[in-house]
């Protein structure tokens, strides 16, 4: 097996583990809240579940920009190893939670010390040539989605193994939420031993005209105020918000009592439903995304997929209104979920590639750090907003569309904003800066380093 392949497997495995820990707690979070006596019934757990998700994303929000700068200064490899170690350690700490506040703190620290979303995206753009990047990013997106599903399934199936009959006593009986977290920690540990001996540092100092060398150029402020970067950042942030909100909302929708418009499933049923409705479609995403990007380009693909997401979101809450048996409604909702996942992964692939194409390679760590800061903020706010909105509209018993369906329509309205942003993206984002002829150069008069297009 080629060394490059081993490195990519290690990177993808770490990213897969990162996705797992993101959704691992969702199937049993409501049960955990009730177990720790923070809430006493199904309809009042949404806000506390949202807070648990918020803690992880808040940790990422306050540290992502810093990790991006570290990635461009220290290099990609040390940041990668720190992120992998963080998943291993804090997943285990969360599994040993004796109370809600311990669990909340563990999730927060996991967010603080896990910059894998930043460094993996940067590494893939530097390891894979331009023509391979859409396929590599599509594979990354596919593994992220499968990881999200795996997290839901592992969390739903392996939580509280004593009550399900998997074990009768021991440490996993004393700590009912430990077993799924041990699986996540083991996957991260495996990725460490694939990455550590094989990955070589990809951050290279760039020689400039005049003889000096640097590893980064513009400041974070200069990067984020670039008009093109700003547009991509806005689209990426909205994608992060809607993706997280929909994941959270679907679980609450499935968990809620039938009399309030939900499906009243237990954690295991939720995990299996999400797995069954997602895993089959996810494995085809790499080919679908690669085909669309090759045929239409990155910019047009983003426009198409964000537009298609709008009617999907509008149709989702109608599944529980069908005058048919529960299984039929499950099937309809699964089809809607599969279609959503399809357009969501493809749009992420296109936007991720465009974000890498918006800056030169020496700025990608910093740029991805800024993007992750904004995306993490959106992902931290989304569960709170959706949890509060869904809980409020369900408990108040409002009429359609101000009942449980309102949260779906709120996400759809935000998706419209994203679609309009994508309509204004320049076609130059279909290629990397280097392929367009941009290089670092130094003006001999003022000794200032600038990015110049040598083809003009």
XYZ file of C-alpha atoms in Angstrom:
456
model
C 0.000 0.000 0.000
C 1.352 3.438 -0.938
C 2.401 5.729 1.890
C 0.071 8.451 0.615
C -2.855 6.031 0.857
C -1.938 5.077 4.437
C -1.712 8.754 5.391
C -5.101 9.517 3.856
C -6.647 6.514 5.624
C -5.264 7.829 8.917
C -6.582 11.341 8.246
C -9.994 10.045 7.196
C -10.172 7.726 10.219
C -9.490 10.644 12.566
C -12.102 12.744 10.783
C -14.539 9.820 11.035
C -13.957 9.643 14.794
C -14.483 13.399 14.995
C -17.891 12.993 13.339
C -18.833 10.126 15.646
C -18.247 12.100 18.843
C -20.300 14.971 17.449
C -23.525 12.924 17.278
C -22.722 10.110 19.701
C -24.602 11.757 22.558
C -27.687 12.819 20.589
C -29.722 9.565 20.813
C -29.296 9.285 24.586
C -28.902 12.964 25.521
C -32.569 13.318 26.465
C -32.360 10.137 28.546
C -29.172 11.414 30.200
C -30.855 14.710 31.075
C -33.731 12.825 32.722
C -31.332 10.407 34.486
C -29.378 13.308 35.983
C -32.725 14.849 37.093
C -32.306 18.042 35.073
C -35.691 17.533 33.364
C -38.582 15.217 34.223
C -40.437 14.527 30.951
C -39.815 14.076 27.210
C -41.256 17.412 26.134
C -38.920 19.486 28.348
C -35.509 17.995 27.475
C -34.921 19.938 24.231
C -33.283 23.002 25.793
C -30.885 20.925 27.943
C -29.971 18.680 25.028
C -29.271 21.812 22.992
C -27.028 23.115 25.783
C -24.988 19.909 25.720
C -24.435 20.247 21.979
C -23.758 23.964 22.400
C -20.924 23.302 24.872
C -18.850 21.367 22.316
C -19.344 23.897 19.544
C -18.729 26.830 21.889
C -15.364 25.283 22.775
C -14.513 25.067 19.075
C -15.706 28.611 18.469
C -13.368 30.269 20.958
C -10.259 28.310 19.892
C -10.572 27.610 16.137
C -8.919 30.839 14.975
C -6.030 30.164 17.354
C -5.660 26.595 16.063
C -5.655 27.912 12.496
C -2.727 30.214 13.293
C -0.915 27.402 15.115
C -1.468 25.175 12.083
C 0.312 27.743 9.874
C 3.140 28.274 12.398
C 3.853 24.923 14.089
C 2.758 22.804 11.146
C -0.067 20.427 10.320
C 1.228 17.240 11.968
C 1.417 18.389 15.633
C -2.053 19.928 15.416
C -3.383 16.695 13.909
C -1.926 14.582 16.730
C -3.261 16.927 19.431
C -6.748 16.670 17.950
C -6.654 12.875 17.855
C -5.442 12.668 21.468
C -8.211 15.047 22.527
C -10.942 12.798 21.122
C -9.497 9.782 22.923
C -9.173 11.475 26.313
C -12.332 13.559 26.504
C -14.592 10.867 25.051
C -13.585 8.636 27.945
C -14.082 11.452 30.459
C -17.580 12.060 29.115
C -18.387 8.362 29.416
C -17.483 8.469 33.109
C -19.810 11.433 33.773
C -21.384 11.221 37.263
C -23.640 14.235 36.655
C -24.848 16.621 33.955
C -22.270 19.331 34.647
C -19.355 16.893 34.339
C -20.760 15.806 30.973
C -21.183 19.428 29.886
C -17.589 20.307 30.848
C -16.173 17.248 29.062
C -17.979 18.187 25.855
C -16.721 21.761 26.143
C -13.084 20.646 26.555
C -13.488 18.243 23.641
C -14.439 21.237 21.516
C -11.527 23.328 22.796
C -8.814 20.766 22.016
C -10.100 19.155 18.798
C -9.017 21.161 15.703
C -9.370 18.179 13.345
C -11.925 19.853 11.084
C -9.347 22.591 10.413
C -6.243 20.506 9.877
C -7.787 17.618 7.896
C -9.274 19.975 5.328
C -5.919 21.759 5.034
C -3.956 18.508 4.744
C -6.190 17.077 2.018
C -5.776 20.233 -0.066
C -1.970 19.915 0.231
C -1.615 16.156 -0.198
C -3.986 15.798 -3.167
C -3.419 17.627 -6.480
C -6.115 19.972 -7.799
C -7.758 17.409 -10.054
C -8.142 14.951 -7.141
C -9.445 17.440 -4.572
C -13.186 17.310 -5.421
C -13.111 13.518 -5.122
C -11.046 13.687 -1.910
C -13.346 16.312 -0.396
C -16.397 14.296 -1.446
C -14.932 11.263 0.330
C -14.301 13.411 3.391
C -17.913 14.617 3.272
C -19.154 11.046 2.871
C -17.125 9.839 5.851
C -18.351 12.768 7.925
C -21.951 11.877 7.144
C -21.378 8.167 7.786
C -19.608 9.152 11.006
C -22.606 11.217 12.074
C -24.822 8.209 11.413
C -22.397 5.855 13.163
C -22.442 8.174 16.164
C -26.233 8.068 16.266
C -26.264 4.277 15.893
C -23.502 3.638 18.448
C -25.064 6.047 20.910
C -28.523 4.556 20.464
C -27.551 0.878 20.492
C -24.702 0.811 23.041
C -26.004 3.237 25.672
C -27.098 1.639 28.959
C -26.014 -1.896 27.962
C -27.292 -3.314 31.259
C -30.937 -2.451 30.541
C -30.651 -3.820 26.994
C -29.198 -7.118 28.221
C -25.710 -6.734 26.707
C -24.112 -6.984 30.152
C -25.286 -7.742 33.686
C -22.721 -5.906 35.817
C -19.356 -4.161 35.769
C -18.018 -0.769 34.774
C -20.377 -0.384 31.807
C -23.331 -1.013 34.105
C -22.076 1.572 36.595
C -21.534 4.117 33.815
C -24.339 3.479 31.285
C -23.025 5.977 28.716
C -19.387 4.803 28.730
C -19.474 1.973 26.167
C -20.238 4.047 23.020
C -17.607 6.583 24.076
C -15.022 3.802 24.426
C -15.689 2.783 20.821
C -15.137 6.373 19.635
C -11.920 6.638 21.662
C -10.655 3.357 20.185
C -11.218 4.564 16.602
C -9.330 7.790 17.363
C -6.494 5.800 18.956
C -6.233 3.680 15.801
C -5.937 6.787 13.625
C -3.083 8.046 15.834
C -0.944 5.022 14.951
C -1.667 5.472 11.267
C -0.823 9.178 11.254
C 2.108 9.436 13.681
C 4.720 7.286 11.855
C 3.638 8.116 8.296
C 2.546 11.742 8.010
C 5.294 14.166 7.022
C 4.890 17.887 7.549
C 3.174 19.479 4.535
C 3.631 23.117 5.580
C 6.583 24.415 3.587
C 8.239 27.797 3.859
C 7.944 29.643 0.566
C 10.967 31.296 -0.971
C 10.214 34.810 -2.174
C 11.883 37.137 -4.610
C 14.529 38.820 -2.512
C 15.730 35.700 -0.712
C 13.516 35.661 2.391
C 11.139 32.892 3.348
C 7.834 32.851 5.187
C 5.120 30.325 6.050
C 2.144 32.725 5.964
C 1.267 36.080 4.454
C -1.808 38.119 5.212
C -3.167 38.628 8.699
C -6.409 36.949 9.721
C -8.177 40.298 9.424
C -6.922 40.759 5.857
C -8.036 37.254 4.896
C -11.510 37.518 6.377
C -12.155 40.938 4.811
C -11.317 39.676 1.323
C -14.685 40.022 -0.522
C -14.542 36.553 -2.090
C -13.477 34.864 1.152
C -16.246 36.728 2.973
C -18.915 35.368 0.597
C -17.650 31.809 0.916
C -17.457 32.216 4.690
C -21.098 33.340 4.807
C -22.234 30.336 2.756
C -20.110 27.948 4.844
C -21.488 29.357 8.105
C -25.103 29.019 6.981
C -24.409 25.473 5.806
C -22.979 24.642 9.246
C -26.006 26.172 10.969
C -28.587 24.349 8.856
C -26.780 21.013 8.884
C -26.501 21.036 12.677
C -30.017 22.358 13.172
C -31.500 19.646 10.949
C -29.588 16.882 12.768
C -30.841 18.179 16.105
C -34.370 18.779 14.861
C -34.771 15.328 13.337
C -33.921 13.667 16.655
C -36.345 15.896 18.576
C -39.005 15.252 15.931
C -38.591 11.480 16.282
C -38.454 11.661 20.100
C -41.539 13.863 20.612
C -44.889 12.343 21.620
C -47.245 11.417 18.784
C -49.956 13.669 20.207
C -47.633 16.648 19.646
C -46.846 15.678 16.032
C -43.751 13.535 16.655
C -43.040 9.810 16.276
C -42.359 8.927 19.963
C -39.324 6.697 19.337
C -36.838 5.581 21.997
C -33.057 6.220 21.686
C -32.332 2.842 20.054
C -35.123 3.295 17.504
C -33.895 6.817 16.731
C -30.348 5.573 16.188
C -31.478 2.737 13.926
C -33.852 4.974 11.957
C -31.156 7.562 11.280
C -28.682 4.834 10.382
C -31.052 3.029 8.015
C -32.135 6.234 6.283
C -28.601 7.559 5.881
C -25.977 4.871 5.481
C -27.106 3.582 2.065
C -27.344 6.987 0.414
C -24.092 8.222 2.004
C -21.924 5.601 0.301
C -22.979 6.901 -3.118
C -22.245 10.535 -2.312
C -18.625 10.472 -3.457
C -19.593 9.477 -7.001
C -22.613 11.789 -7.140
C -20.650 14.792 -5.870
C -17.686 14.104 -8.155
C -20.004 13.789 -11.164
C -21.850 17.042 -10.440
C -18.682 19.041 -9.773
C -17.014 17.701 -12.920
C -20.105 18.475 -15.018
C -21.210 21.812 -13.545
C -18.193 23.134 -11.627
C -18.006 24.036 -7.942
C -19.973 27.291 -8.078
C -22.918 25.998 -10.086
C -23.089 22.799 -8.024
C -23.422 24.884 -4.861
C -26.250 26.897 -6.424
C -28.161 23.787 -7.510
C -27.902 21.894 -4.218
C -28.790 24.835 -1.974
C -31.858 25.522 -4.113
C -32.990 21.874 -3.948
C -32.659 21.860 -0.156
C -35.463 24.417 0.250
C -38.453 22.260 -0.845
C -37.007 19.291 1.056
C -37.128 21.264 4.302
C -40.657 22.439 3.563
C -41.884 18.865 3.030
C -40.207 17.238 6.061
C -42.796 18.109 8.773
C -45.674 16.935 6.581
C -44.682 13.285 7.133
C -46.491 13.124 10.475
C -49.673 14.595 8.946
C -50.189 11.672 6.565
C -53.348 9.683 7.326
C -51.571 6.348 7.039
C -49.985 3.879 9.454
C -46.811 4.733 11.344
C -44.513 2.565 9.180
C -45.629 4.364 6.017
C -44.869 7.714 7.645
C -41.436 6.402 8.667
C -40.720 5.477 5.046
C -41.779 8.909 3.781
C -39.648 10.647 6.401
C -36.686 8.378 5.560
C -36.928 9.328 1.874
C -36.992 13.010 2.804
C -34.011 12.492 5.112
C -32.045 10.682 2.391
C -32.709 13.450 -0.124
C -31.634 16.078 2.400
C -28.394 14.224 3.118
C -27.659 13.970 -0.603
C -27.884 17.692 -1.330
C -26.269 18.574 2.006
C -23.116 16.520 1.392
C -22.741 17.749 -2.178
C -23.118 21.398 -1.159
C -20.549 20.912 1.624
C -18.094 19.361 -0.840
C -18.463 22.258 -3.280
C -18.217 24.951 -0.597
C -15.193 23.290 1.054
C -13.311 23.116 -2.251
C -14.188 26.749 -2.998
C -12.941 27.860 0.411
C -9.557 26.219 -0.255
C -9.502 27.860 -3.695
C -10.141 31.306 -2.207
C -6.614 31.605 -0.707
C -3.078 30.415 -1.470
C -1.809 27.279 0.277
C 0.261 29.182 2.879
C -2.936 30.798 4.202
C -5.183 27.739 4.318
C -4.565 26.839 7.946
C -5.456 30.344 9.047
C -8.390 30.538 6.644
C -9.768 27.176 7.800
C -9.362 28.307 11.406
C -11.460 31.398 10.702
C -14.036 29.323 8.852
C -14.213 26.842 11.710
C -14.637 29.662 14.233
C -17.632 30.972 12.347
C -19.031 27.501 11.634
C -18.570 26.432 15.252
C -20.396 29.520 16.452
C -23.250 28.663 14.091
C -23.210 25.032 15.204
C -23.283 26.079 18.853
C -26.198 28.462 18.368
C -28.225 26.164 16.093
C -29.021 23.452 18.697
C -30.021 26.059 21.276
C -32.189 27.928 18.789
C -33.836 24.798 17.408
C -34.170 23.160 20.830
C -35.832 26.256 22.290
C -38.000 26.885 19.207
C -39.150 23.282 18.906
C -39.854 22.896 22.626
C -41.779 26.175 22.769
C -43.945 25.503 19.722
C -44.664 21.886 20.699
C -45.619 22.606 24.306
C -47.760 25.627 23.432
C -49.887 23.544 21.065
C -49.988 26.195 18.344
C -51.707 25.664 14.989
C -49.961 24.757 11.717
C -47.467 26.100 10.625
C -46.614 27.566 14.042
C -46.557 24.150 15.713
C -43.748 21.552 15.529
C -43.329 22.328 11.793
C -42.217 25.914 12.449
C -38.617 24.850 13.152
C -38.354 23.184 9.728
C -39.644 26.310 8.003
C -37.206 28.469 9.952
C -34.301 26.402 8.581
C -35.791 26.646 5.077
C -35.884 30.449 5.324
C -32.193 30.501 6.276
C -31.443 28.178 3.337
C -32.981 30.763 0.990
C -30.400 33.275 2.229
C -27.600 30.792 1.514
C -28.910 30.172 -2.005
C -28.849 33.907 -2.747
C -25.247 34.152 -1.508
C -24.194 31.270 -3.785
C -25.709 33.097 -6.763
C -23.054 35.830 -6.328
C -19.973 33.598 -6.063
C -17.360 34.215 -8.817
C -16.518 31.400 -11.248
C -12.824 31.869 -10.410
C -13.492 29.695 -7.341
C -13.650 26.668 -9.625
C -9.816 26.662 -9.621
C -7.137 27.038 -6.950
C -5.186 30.291 -6.640
C -1.997 28.513 -7.692
C -3.609 27.121 -10.827
C -4.829 30.610 -11.696
C -1.226 31.849 -11.470
C -1.205 33.544 -8.046
C 2.123 33.515 -6.182
C 3.786 35.238 -3.238
C 6.059 38.077 -4.301
C 7.965 40.827 -2.536
C 8.189 44.357 -3.846
C 11.847 45.483 -3.627
C 10.842 49.119 -2.983
C 8.723 48.728 0.150
C 9.687 45.167 1.191
C 5.996 44.214 1.372
C 4.875 40.659 0.624
C 1.872 40.483 -1.704
C -0.089 37.862 -3.639
C 0.303 38.529 -7.351
C -1.141 36.898 -10.454
C 1.927 36.274 -12.609
C -0.249 35.537 -15.652
C -1.364 39.151 -15.894
